[in-house]
CSV table of C-alpha atoms in Angstrom, one decimal:
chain,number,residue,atom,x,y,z
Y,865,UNK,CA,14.0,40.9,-35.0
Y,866,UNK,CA,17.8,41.4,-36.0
Y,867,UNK,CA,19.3,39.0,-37.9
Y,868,UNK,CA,22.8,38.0,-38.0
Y,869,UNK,CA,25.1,38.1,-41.7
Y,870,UNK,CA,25.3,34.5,-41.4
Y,871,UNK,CA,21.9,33.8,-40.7
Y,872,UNK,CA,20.7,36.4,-43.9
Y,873,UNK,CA,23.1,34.5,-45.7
Y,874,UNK,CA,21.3,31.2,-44.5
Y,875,UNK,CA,18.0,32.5,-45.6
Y,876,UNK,CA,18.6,33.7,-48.6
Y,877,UNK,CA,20.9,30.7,-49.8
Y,878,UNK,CA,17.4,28.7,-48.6
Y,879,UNK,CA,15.2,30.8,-50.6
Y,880,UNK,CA,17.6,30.8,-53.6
Y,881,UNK,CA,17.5,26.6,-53.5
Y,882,UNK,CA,13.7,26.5,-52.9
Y,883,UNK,CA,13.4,28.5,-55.5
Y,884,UNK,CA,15.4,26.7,-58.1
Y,885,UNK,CA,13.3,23.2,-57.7
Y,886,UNK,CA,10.8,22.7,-59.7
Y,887,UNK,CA,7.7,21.1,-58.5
Y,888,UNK,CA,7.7,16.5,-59.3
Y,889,UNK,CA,4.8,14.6,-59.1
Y,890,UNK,CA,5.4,11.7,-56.8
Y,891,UNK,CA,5.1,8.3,-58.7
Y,892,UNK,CA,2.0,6.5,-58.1
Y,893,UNK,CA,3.0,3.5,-56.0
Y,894,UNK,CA,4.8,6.3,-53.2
Y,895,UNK,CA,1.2,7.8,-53.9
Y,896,UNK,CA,-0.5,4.4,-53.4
Y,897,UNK,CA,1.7,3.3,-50.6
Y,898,UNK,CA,1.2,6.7,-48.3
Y,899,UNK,CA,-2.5,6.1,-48.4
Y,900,UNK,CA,-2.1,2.6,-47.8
Y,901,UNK,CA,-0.1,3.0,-44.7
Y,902,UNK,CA,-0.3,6.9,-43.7
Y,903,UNK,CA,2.2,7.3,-40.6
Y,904,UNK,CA,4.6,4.7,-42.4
Y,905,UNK,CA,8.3,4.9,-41.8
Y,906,UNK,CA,7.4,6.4,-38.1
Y,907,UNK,CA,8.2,3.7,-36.7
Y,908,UNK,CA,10.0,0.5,-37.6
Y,909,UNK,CA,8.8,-2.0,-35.1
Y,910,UNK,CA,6.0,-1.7,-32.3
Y,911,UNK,CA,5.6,-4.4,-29.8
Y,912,UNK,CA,1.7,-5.4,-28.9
Y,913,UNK,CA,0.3,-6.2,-25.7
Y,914,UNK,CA,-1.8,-8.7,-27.7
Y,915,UNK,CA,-4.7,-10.9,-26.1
Y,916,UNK,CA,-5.7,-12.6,-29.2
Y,917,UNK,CA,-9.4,-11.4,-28.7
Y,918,UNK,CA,-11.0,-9.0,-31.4
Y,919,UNK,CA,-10.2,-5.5,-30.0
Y,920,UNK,CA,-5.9,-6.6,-30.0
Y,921,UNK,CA,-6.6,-8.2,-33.0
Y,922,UNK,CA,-7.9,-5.2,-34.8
Y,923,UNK,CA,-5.3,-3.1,-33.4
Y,924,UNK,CA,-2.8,-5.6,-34.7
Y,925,UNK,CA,-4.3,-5.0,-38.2
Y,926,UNK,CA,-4.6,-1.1,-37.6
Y,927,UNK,CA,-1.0,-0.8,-37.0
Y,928,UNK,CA,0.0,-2.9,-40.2
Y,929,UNK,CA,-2.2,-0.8,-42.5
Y,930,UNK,CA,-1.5,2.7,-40.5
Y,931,UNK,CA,2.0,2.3,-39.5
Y,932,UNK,CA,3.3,0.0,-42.0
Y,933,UNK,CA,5.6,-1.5,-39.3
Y,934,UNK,CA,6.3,-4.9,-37.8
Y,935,UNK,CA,4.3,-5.6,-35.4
Y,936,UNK,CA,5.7,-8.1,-32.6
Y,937,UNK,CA,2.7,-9.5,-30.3
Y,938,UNK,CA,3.0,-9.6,-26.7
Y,939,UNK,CA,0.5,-12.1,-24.5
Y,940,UNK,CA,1.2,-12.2,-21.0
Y,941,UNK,CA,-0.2,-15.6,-18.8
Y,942,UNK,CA,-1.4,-14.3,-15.6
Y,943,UNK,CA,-2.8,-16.7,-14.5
Y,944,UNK,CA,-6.5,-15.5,-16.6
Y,945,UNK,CA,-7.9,-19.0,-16.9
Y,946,UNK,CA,-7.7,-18.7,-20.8
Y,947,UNK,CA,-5.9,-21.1,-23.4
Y,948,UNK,CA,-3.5,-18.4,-25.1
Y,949,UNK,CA,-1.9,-20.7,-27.5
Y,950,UNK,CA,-5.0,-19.9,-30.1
Y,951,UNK,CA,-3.5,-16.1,-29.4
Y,952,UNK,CA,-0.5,-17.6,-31.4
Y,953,UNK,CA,-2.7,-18.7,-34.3
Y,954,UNK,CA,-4.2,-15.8,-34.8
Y,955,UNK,CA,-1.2,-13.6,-34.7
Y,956,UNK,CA,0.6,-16.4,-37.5
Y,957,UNK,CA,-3.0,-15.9,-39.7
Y,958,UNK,CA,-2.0,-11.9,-39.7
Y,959,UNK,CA,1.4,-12.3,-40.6
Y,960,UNK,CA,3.4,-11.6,-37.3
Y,961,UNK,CA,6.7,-13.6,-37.4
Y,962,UNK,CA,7.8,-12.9,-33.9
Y,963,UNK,CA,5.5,-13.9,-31.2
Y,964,UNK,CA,5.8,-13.9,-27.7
Y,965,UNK,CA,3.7,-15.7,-24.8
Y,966,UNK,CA,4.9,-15.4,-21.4
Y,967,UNK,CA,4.3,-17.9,-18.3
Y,968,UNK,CA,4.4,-14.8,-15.7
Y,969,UNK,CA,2.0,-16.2,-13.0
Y,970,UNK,CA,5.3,-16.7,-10.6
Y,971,UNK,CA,6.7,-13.3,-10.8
Y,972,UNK,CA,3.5,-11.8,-11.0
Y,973,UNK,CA,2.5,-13.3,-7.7
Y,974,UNK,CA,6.1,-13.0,-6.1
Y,975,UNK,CA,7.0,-9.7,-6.3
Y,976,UNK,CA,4.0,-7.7,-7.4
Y,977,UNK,CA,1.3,-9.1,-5.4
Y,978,UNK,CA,2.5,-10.4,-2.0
Y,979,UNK,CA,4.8,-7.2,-2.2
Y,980,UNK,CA,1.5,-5.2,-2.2
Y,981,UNK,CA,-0.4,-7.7,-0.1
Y,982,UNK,CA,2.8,-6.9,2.9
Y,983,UNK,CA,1.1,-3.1,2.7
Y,984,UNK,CA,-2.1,-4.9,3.6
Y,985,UNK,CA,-3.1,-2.2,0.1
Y,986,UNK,CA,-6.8,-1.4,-0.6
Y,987,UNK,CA,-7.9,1.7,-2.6
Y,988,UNK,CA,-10.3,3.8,-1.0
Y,989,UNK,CA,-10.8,1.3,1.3
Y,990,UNK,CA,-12.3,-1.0,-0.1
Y,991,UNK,CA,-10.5,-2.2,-3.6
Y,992,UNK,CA,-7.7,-4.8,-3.8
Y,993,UNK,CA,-6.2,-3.6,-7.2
Y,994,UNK,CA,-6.6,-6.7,-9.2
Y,995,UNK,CA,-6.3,-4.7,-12.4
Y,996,UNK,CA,-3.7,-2.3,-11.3
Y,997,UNK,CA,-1.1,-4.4,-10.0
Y,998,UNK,CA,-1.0,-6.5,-13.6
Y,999,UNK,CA,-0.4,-3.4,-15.8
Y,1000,UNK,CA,3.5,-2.5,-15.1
Y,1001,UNK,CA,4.6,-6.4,-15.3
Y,1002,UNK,CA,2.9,-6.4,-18.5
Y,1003,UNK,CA,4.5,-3.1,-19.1
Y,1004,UNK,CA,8.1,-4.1,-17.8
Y,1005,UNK,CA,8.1,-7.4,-20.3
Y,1006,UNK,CA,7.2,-5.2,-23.2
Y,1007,UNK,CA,9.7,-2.7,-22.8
Y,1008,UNK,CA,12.0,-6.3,-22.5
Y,1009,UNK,CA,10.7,-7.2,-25.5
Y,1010,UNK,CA,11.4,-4.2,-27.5
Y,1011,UNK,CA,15.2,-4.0,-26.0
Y,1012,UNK,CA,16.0,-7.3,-26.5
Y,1013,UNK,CA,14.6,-6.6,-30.4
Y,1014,UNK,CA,15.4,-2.9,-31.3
Y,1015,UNK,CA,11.7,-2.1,-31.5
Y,1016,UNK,CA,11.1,1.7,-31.4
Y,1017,UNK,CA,7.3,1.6,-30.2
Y,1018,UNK,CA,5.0,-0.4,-28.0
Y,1019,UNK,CA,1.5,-0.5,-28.0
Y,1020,UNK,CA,-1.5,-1.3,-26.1
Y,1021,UNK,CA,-5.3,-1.6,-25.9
Y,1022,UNK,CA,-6.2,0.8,-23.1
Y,1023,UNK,CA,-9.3,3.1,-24.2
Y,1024,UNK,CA,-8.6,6.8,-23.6
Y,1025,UNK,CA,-11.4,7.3,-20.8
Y,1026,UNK,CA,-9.8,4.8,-18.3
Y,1027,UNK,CA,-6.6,4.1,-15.7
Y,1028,UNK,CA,-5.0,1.4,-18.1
Y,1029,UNK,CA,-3.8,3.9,-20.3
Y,1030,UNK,CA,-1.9,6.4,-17.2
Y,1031,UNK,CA,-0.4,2.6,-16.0
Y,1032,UNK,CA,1.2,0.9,-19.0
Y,1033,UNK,CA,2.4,4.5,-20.3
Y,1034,UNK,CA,3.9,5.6,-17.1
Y,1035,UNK,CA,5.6,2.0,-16.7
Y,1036,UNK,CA,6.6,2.9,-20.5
Y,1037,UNK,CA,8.4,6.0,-19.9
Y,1038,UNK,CA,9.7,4.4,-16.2
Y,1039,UNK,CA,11.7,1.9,-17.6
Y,1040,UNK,CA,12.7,3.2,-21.4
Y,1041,UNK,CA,12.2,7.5,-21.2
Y,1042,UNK,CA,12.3,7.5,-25.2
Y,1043,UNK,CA,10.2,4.8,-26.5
Y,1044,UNK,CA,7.2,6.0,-28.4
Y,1045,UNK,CA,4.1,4.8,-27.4
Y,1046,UNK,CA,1.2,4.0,-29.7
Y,1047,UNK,CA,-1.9,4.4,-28.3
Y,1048,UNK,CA,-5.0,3.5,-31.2
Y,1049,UNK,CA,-8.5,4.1,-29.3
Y,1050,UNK,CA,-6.8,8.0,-29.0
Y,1051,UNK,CA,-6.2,8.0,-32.4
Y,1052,UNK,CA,-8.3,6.0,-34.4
Y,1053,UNK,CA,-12.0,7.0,-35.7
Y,1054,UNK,CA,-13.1,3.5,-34.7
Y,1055,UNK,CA,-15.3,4.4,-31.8
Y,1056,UNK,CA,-17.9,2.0,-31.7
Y,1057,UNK,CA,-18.7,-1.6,-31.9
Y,1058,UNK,CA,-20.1,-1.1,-35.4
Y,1059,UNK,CA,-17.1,0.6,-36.9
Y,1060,UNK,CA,-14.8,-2.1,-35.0
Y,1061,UNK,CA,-16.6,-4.9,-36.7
Y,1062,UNK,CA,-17.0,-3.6,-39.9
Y,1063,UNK,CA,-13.4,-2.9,-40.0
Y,1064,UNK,CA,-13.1,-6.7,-38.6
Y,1065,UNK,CA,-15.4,-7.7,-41.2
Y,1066,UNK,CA,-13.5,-5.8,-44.1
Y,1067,UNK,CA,-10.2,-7.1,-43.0
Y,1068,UNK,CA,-11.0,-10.5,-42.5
Y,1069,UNK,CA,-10.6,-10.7,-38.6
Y,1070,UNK,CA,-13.0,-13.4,-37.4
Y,1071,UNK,CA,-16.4,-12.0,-35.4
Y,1072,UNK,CA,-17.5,-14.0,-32.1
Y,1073,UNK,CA,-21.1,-14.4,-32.6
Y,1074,UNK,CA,-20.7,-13.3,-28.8
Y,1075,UNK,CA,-19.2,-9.9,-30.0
Y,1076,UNK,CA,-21.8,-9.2,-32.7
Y,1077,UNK,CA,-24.4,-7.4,-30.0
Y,1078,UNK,CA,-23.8,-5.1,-27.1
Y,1079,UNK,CA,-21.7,-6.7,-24.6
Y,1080,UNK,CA,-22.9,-7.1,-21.2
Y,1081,UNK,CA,-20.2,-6.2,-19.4
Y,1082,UNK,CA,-16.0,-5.6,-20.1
Y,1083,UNK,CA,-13.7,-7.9,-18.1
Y,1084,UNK,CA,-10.7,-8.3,-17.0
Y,1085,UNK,CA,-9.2,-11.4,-15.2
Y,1086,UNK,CA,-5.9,-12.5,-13.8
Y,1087,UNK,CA,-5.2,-15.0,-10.9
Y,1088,UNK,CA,-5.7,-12.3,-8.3
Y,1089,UNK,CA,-9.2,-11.1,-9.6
Y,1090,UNK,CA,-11.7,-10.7,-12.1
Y,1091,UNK,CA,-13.1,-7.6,-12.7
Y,1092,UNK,CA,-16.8,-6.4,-14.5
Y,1093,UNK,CA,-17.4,-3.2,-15.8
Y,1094,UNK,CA,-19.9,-1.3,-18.1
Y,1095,UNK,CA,-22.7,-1.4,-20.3
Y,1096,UNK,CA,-25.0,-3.1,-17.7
Y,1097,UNK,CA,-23.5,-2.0,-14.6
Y,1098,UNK,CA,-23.1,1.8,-15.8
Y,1099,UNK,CA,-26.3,2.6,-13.4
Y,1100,UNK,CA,-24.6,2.2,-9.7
Y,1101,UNK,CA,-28.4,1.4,-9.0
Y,1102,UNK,CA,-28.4,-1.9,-10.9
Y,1103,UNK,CA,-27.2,-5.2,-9.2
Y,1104,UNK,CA,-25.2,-7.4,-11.0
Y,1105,UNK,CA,-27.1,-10.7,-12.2
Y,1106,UNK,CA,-25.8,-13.8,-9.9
Y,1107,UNK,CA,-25.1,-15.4,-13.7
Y,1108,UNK,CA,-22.2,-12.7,-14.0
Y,1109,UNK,CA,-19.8,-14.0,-11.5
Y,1110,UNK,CA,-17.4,-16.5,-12.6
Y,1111,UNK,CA,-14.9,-17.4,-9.5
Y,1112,UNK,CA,-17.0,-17.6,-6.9
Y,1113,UNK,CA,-20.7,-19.0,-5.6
Y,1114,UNK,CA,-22.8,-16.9,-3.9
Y,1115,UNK,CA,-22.5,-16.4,-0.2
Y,1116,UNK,CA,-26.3,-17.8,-0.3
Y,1117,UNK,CA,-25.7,-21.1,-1.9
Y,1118,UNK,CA,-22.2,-21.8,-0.3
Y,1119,UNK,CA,-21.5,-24.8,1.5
Y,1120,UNK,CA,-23.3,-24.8,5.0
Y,1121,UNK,CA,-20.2,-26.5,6.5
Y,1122,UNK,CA,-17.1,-24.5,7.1
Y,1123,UNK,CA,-14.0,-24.7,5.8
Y,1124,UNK,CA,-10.8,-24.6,7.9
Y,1125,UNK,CA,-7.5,-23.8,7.2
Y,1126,UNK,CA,-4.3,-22.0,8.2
Y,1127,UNK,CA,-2.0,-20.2,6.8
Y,1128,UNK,CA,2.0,-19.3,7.6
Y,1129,UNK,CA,3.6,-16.5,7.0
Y,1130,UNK,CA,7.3,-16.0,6.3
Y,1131,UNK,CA,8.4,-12.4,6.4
Y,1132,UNK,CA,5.2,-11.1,5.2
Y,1133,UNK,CA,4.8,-13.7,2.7
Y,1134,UNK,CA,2.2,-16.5,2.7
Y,1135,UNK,CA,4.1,-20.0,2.2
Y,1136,UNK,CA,2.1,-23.0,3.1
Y,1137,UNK,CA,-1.5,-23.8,3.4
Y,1138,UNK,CA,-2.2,-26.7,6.0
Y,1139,UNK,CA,1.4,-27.4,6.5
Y,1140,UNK,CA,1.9,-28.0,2.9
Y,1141,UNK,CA,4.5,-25.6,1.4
Y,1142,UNK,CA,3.7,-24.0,-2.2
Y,1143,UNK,CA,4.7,-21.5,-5.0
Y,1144,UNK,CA,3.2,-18.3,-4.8
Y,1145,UNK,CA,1.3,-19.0,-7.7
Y,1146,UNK,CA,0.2,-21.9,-6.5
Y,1147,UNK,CA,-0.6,-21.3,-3.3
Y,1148,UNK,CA,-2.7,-17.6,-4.2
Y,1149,UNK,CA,-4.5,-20.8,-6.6
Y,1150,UNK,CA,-5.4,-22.6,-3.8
Y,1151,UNK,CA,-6.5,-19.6,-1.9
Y,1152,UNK,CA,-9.0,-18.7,-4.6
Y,1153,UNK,CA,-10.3,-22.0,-4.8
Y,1154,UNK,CA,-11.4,-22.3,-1.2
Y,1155,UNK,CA,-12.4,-18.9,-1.2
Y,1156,UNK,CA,-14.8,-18.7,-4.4
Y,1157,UNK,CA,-16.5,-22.1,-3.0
Y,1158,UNK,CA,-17.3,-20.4,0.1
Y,1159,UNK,CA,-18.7,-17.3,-1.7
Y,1160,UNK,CA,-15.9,-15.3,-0.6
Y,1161,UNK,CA,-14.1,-12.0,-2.5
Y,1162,UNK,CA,-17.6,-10.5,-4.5
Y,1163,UNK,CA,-17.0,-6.6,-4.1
Y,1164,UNK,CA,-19.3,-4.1,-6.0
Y,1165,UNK,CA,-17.9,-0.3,-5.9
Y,1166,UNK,CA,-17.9,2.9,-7.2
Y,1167,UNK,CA,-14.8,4.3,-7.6
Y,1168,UNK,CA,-12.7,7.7,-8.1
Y,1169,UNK,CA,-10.5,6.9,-11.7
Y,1170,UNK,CA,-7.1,9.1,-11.8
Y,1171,UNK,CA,-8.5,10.2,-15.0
Y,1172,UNK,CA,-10.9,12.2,-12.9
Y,1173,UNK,CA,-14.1,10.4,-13.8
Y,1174,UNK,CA,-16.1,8.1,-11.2
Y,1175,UNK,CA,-16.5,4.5,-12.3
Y,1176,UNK,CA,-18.2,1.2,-11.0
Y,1177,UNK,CA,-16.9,-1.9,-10.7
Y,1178,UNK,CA,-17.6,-5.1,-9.8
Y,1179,UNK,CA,-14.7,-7.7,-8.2
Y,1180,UNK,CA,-14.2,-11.2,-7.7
Y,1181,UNK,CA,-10.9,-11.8,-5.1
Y,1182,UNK,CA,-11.4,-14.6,-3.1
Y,1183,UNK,CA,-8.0,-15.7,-2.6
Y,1184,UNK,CA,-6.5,-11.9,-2.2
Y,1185,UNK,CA,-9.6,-11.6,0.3
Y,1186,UNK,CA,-8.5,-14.4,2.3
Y,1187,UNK,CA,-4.4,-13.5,2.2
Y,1188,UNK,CA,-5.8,-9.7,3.6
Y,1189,UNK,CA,-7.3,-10.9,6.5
Y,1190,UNK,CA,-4.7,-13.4,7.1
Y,1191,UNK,CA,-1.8,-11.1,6.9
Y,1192,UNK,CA,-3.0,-8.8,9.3
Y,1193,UNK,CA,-4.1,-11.5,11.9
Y,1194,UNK,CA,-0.3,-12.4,12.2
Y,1195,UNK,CA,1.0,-8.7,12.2
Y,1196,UNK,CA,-1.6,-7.9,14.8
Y,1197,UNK,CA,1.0,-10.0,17.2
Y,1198,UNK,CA,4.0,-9.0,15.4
Y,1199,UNK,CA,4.2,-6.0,14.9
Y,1200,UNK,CA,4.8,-2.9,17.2
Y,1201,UNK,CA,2.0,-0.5,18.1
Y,1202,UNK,CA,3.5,2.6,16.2
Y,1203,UNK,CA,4.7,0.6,13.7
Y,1204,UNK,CA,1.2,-1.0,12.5
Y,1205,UNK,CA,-0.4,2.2,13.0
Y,1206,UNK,CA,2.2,3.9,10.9
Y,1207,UNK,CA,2.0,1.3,8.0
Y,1208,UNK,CA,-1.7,2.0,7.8
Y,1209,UNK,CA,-1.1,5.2,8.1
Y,1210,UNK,CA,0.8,5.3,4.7
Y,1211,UNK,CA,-0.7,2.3,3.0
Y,1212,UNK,CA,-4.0,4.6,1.2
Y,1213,UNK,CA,-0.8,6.6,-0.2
Y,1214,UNK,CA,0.6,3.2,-1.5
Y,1215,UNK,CA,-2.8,2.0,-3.0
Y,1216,UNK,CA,-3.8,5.2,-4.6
Y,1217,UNK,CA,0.5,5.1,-6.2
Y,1218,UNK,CA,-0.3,1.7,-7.4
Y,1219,UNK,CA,-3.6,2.4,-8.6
Y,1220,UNK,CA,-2.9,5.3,-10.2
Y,1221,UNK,CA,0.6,3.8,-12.3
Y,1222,UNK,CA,3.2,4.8,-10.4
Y,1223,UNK,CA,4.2,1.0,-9.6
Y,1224,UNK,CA,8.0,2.1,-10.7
Y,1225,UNK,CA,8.2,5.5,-9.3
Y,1226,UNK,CA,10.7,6.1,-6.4
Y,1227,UNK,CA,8.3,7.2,-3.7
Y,1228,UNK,CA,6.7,3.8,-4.3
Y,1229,UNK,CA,9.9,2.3,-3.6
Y,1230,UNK,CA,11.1,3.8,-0.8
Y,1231,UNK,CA,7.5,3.1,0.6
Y,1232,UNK,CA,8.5,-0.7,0.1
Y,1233,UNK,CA,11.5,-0.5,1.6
Y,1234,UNK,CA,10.0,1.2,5.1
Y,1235,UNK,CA,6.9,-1.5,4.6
Y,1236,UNK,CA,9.5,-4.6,3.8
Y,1237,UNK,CA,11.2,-3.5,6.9
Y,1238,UNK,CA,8.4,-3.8,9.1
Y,1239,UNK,CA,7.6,-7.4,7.7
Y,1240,UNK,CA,11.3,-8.8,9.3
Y,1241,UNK,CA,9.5,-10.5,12.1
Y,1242,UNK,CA,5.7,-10.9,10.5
Y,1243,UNK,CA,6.3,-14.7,10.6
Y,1244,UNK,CA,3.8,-17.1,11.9
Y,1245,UNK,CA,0.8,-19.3,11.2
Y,1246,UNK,CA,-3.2,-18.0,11.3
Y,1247,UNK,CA,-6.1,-20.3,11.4
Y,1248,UNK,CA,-9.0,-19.6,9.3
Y,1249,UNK,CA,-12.7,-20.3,8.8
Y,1250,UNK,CA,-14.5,-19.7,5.6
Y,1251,UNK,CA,-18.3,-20.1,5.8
Y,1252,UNK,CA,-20.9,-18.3,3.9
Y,1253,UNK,CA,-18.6,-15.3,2.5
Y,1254,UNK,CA,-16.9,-14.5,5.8
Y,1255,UNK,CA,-13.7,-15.2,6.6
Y,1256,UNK,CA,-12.9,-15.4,10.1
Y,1257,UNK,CA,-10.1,-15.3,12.3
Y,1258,UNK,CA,-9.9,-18.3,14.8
Y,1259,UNK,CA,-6.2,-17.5,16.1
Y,1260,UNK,CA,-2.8,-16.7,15.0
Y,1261,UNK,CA,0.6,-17.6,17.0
Y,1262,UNK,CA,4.6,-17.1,16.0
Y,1263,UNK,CA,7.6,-17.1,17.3
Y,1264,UNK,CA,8.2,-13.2,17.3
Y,1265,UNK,CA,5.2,-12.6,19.3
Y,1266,UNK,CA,5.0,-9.3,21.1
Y,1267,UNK,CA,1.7,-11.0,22.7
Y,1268,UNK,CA,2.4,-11.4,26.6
Y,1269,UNK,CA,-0.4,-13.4,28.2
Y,1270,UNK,CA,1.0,-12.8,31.4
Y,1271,UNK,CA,1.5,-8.9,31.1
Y,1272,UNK,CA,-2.5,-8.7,29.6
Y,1273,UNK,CA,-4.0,-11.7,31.9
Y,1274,UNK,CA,-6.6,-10.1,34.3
Y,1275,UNK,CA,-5.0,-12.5,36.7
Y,1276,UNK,CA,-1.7,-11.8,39.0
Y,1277,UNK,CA,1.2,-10.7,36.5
Y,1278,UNK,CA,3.5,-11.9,39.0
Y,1279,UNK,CA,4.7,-7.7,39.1
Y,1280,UNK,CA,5.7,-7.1,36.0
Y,1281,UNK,CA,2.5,-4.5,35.4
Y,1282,UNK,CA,1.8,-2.2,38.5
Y,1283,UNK,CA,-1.8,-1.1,37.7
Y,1284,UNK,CA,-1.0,2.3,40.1
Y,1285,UNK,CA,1.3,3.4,37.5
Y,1286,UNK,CA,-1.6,3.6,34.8
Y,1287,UNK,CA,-2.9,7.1,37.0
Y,1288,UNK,CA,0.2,9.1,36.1
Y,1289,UNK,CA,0.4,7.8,32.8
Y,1290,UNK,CA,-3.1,9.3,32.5
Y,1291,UNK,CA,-2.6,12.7,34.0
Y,1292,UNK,CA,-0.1,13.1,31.6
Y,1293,UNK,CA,-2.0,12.3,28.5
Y,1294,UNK,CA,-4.9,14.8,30.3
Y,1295,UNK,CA,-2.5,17.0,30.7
Y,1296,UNK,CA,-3.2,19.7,27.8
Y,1297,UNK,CA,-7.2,18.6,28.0
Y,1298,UNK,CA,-7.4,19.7,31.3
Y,1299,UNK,CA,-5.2,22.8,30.2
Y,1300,UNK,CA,-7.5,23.7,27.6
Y,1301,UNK,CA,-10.8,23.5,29.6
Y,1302,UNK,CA,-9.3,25.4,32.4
Y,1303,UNK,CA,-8.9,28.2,30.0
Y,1304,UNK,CA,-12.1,27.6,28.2
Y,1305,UNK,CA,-14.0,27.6,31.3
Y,1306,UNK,CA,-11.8,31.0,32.0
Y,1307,UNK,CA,-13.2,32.7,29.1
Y,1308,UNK,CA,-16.9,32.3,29.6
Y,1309,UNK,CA,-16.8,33.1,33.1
Y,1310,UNK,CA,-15.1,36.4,32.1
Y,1311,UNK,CA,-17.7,37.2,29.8
């Protein structure tokens, strides 16, 4: 390769300078404090999506000693059924001095779950995305977080086999393109219980007698699910132990009296339950009250990660399984032929966007937009019964109702549906049937 005058002039002025220093011995405390912390002055502050249990608080105390940075935790309430204010203790014990813990059951309810619930979303059928649809609110109020602070990092506890990791880093880069991301079960060599509680142990991070052995099972909980996986349930030919389940009964030892209820819709949106209007926090509470004492929600699946791998879960959503039925008992009257079928059309494309990360991704949002518009006239009330698992439709009714009785009566429409009418319609439906087996039947007689 040529090189320019200027840029031998470069080099050799380079070589001249390297030359002329003399090799220094670093002092011993830079010595000391490089081993102590050896990715310090990388980055100056990292926000942590902090739980307070021992795997967040390890990482907290990983990122002290590795990074040398302050480390600002992060504890979002979704509604998990935990008492997060012994999160703030802990994180005070290891020296944090800003500390964060959010009430985001509202929002998280209002416009990520009933936004997904309008698409009537399930993934591969069959999964409701309780552990999906949490990650980019978490995500959004950490990249808050570090704007509102000047933090140059965030960080989280996703392990580098599952989804978790794909959704909080894609909601990272979404919302702030050149924040660095820490990820520690990708880069530390702590990769199994025994080195996590030594280094617990070593550091002075209290051991749950509960953590000491194997765990049964990892969870996950917000108030639209709870989730199992692993360890016991690794072999999809295993069943679950009825002790497992937290939210619900089972459909066995449920009540063997009904419950009723109904539920109205505004736009899409569940409001009130028996008449009585509520939050959408509140009212998804309700719903998972009467559904998990009516053994309602239990789903146990194996499922295609977008990390490529196959994993089983196991699901409790009993309020989310009630508000699915619901919502499409009132859009079944609502809603145009074409238009339903084209919303389920696209709705496994809006599941698997959700599932996979892509919460803040335009093609998500312009799928809202068509789905939101469908929802203008999905306004109504449906009546419910819960009984032994099942939830069952007893009827639905609204104002926008595209039901006729008198068009679909069996009796005398009065005119307004001439039955003749139906022959031509079929001819032309038959038309390029009848085409086509003309010609088959052409071809076989030929030969």
């Amino acid at each position: 390769m040529l090189l320019s005058g200027n840029q031998k002039a470069f080099l050799g002025s380079t070589v001249s300078r390297k030359a002329a220093i003399r090799p220094r011995v670093a002092p011993r405390a830079a010595v000391a404090a490089q081993a102590a912390a050896p990715k310090a002055g990388k980055v100056k502050k990292v926000v942590l999506a902090y739980s307070g249990g021992l795997d967040t608080s390890i990482i907290l105390k990983w990122l002290q000693d590795e990074y040398g940075c302050e480390v600002i935790t992060f504890t979002a309430d979704l509604g998990q059924g935990e008492e997060l204010e012994p999160a703030r203790a802990k994180a005070e014990k290891m020296g944090v001095k800003k500390i964060y813990i959010d009430d985001l059951r509202e929002e998280f309810v209002r416009d990520y779950v009933f936004p997904m619930f309008r698409a009537n979303s399930q993934y591969e059928g069959i999964y409701l995305l309780g552990t999906s649809i949490a990650r980019p609110l978490i995500a959004k109020r950490q990249i808050e977080i570090a704007k509102e602070l000047g933090a140059d990092a965030v960080c989280h506890g996703a392990t580098g086999k599952g989804n978790d990791q794909v959704r909080f880093e894609v909601s990272y880069y979404s919302l702030k393109p050149d924040i660095k991301v820490i990820a520690p079960w990708r880069e530390w060599d702590l990769l199994s219980r025994t080195k996590l509680i030594e280094y617990a142990e070593k550091n002075g991070i209290p051991v749950p007698q509960a953590k000491r052995g194997e765990p049964p099972y990892s969870m996950d909980a917000n108030l639209l699910h709870i989730s199992y996986e692993g360890n016991a349930l690794e072999d999809p030919w295993v069943s679950p132990t009825e002790d497992m389940f937290t939210r619900s009964v089972s459909p066995e030892k449920a009540p063997d009296t009904p419950t009723f209820l109904e539920i109205e819709f505004e736009k899409g949106n569940p409001v009130a339950i028996d008449g009585v209007k509520m939050s959408p926090a509140t009212l998804l509470t309700k719903l998972n009250e009467l559904g998990g004492n009516n053994g309602i929600g239990r789903v146990d699946l194996v499922e295609s990660r977008f990390v490529g791998m196959k994993s089983r879960g196991v699901y409790e959503t009993p309020g989310g399984t009630i508000l699915l039925y619901a919502h499409r008992a009132i859009e079944s009257i609502t809603l145009d032929r074409e238009e339903a079928h084209l919303k389920d059309e696209l709705m496994p494309r809006y599941a698997e966007l959700i599932y996979n990360g892509f919460w803040f991704s335009p093609e998500r949002e312009a799928l809202q937009a068509l789905i939101d518009k469908t929802q203008e006239y999905c306004t109504g009330t449906v009546k419910l019964k819960l009984y032994k698992g099942n939830v069952i439709v007893l009827g639905r009714k609204s104002p926008y109702s595209l039901y006729d009785k008198v068009i679909a009566s069996f009796e005398d429409d009065k005119g307004l549906y001439n039955q003749a009418d139906a022959g031509g319609f079929i001819k032309l439906q038959a038309l390029r049937l009848r085409t086509l087996g003309i010609n088959r039947l052409k071809i076989k007689t030929d030969s």
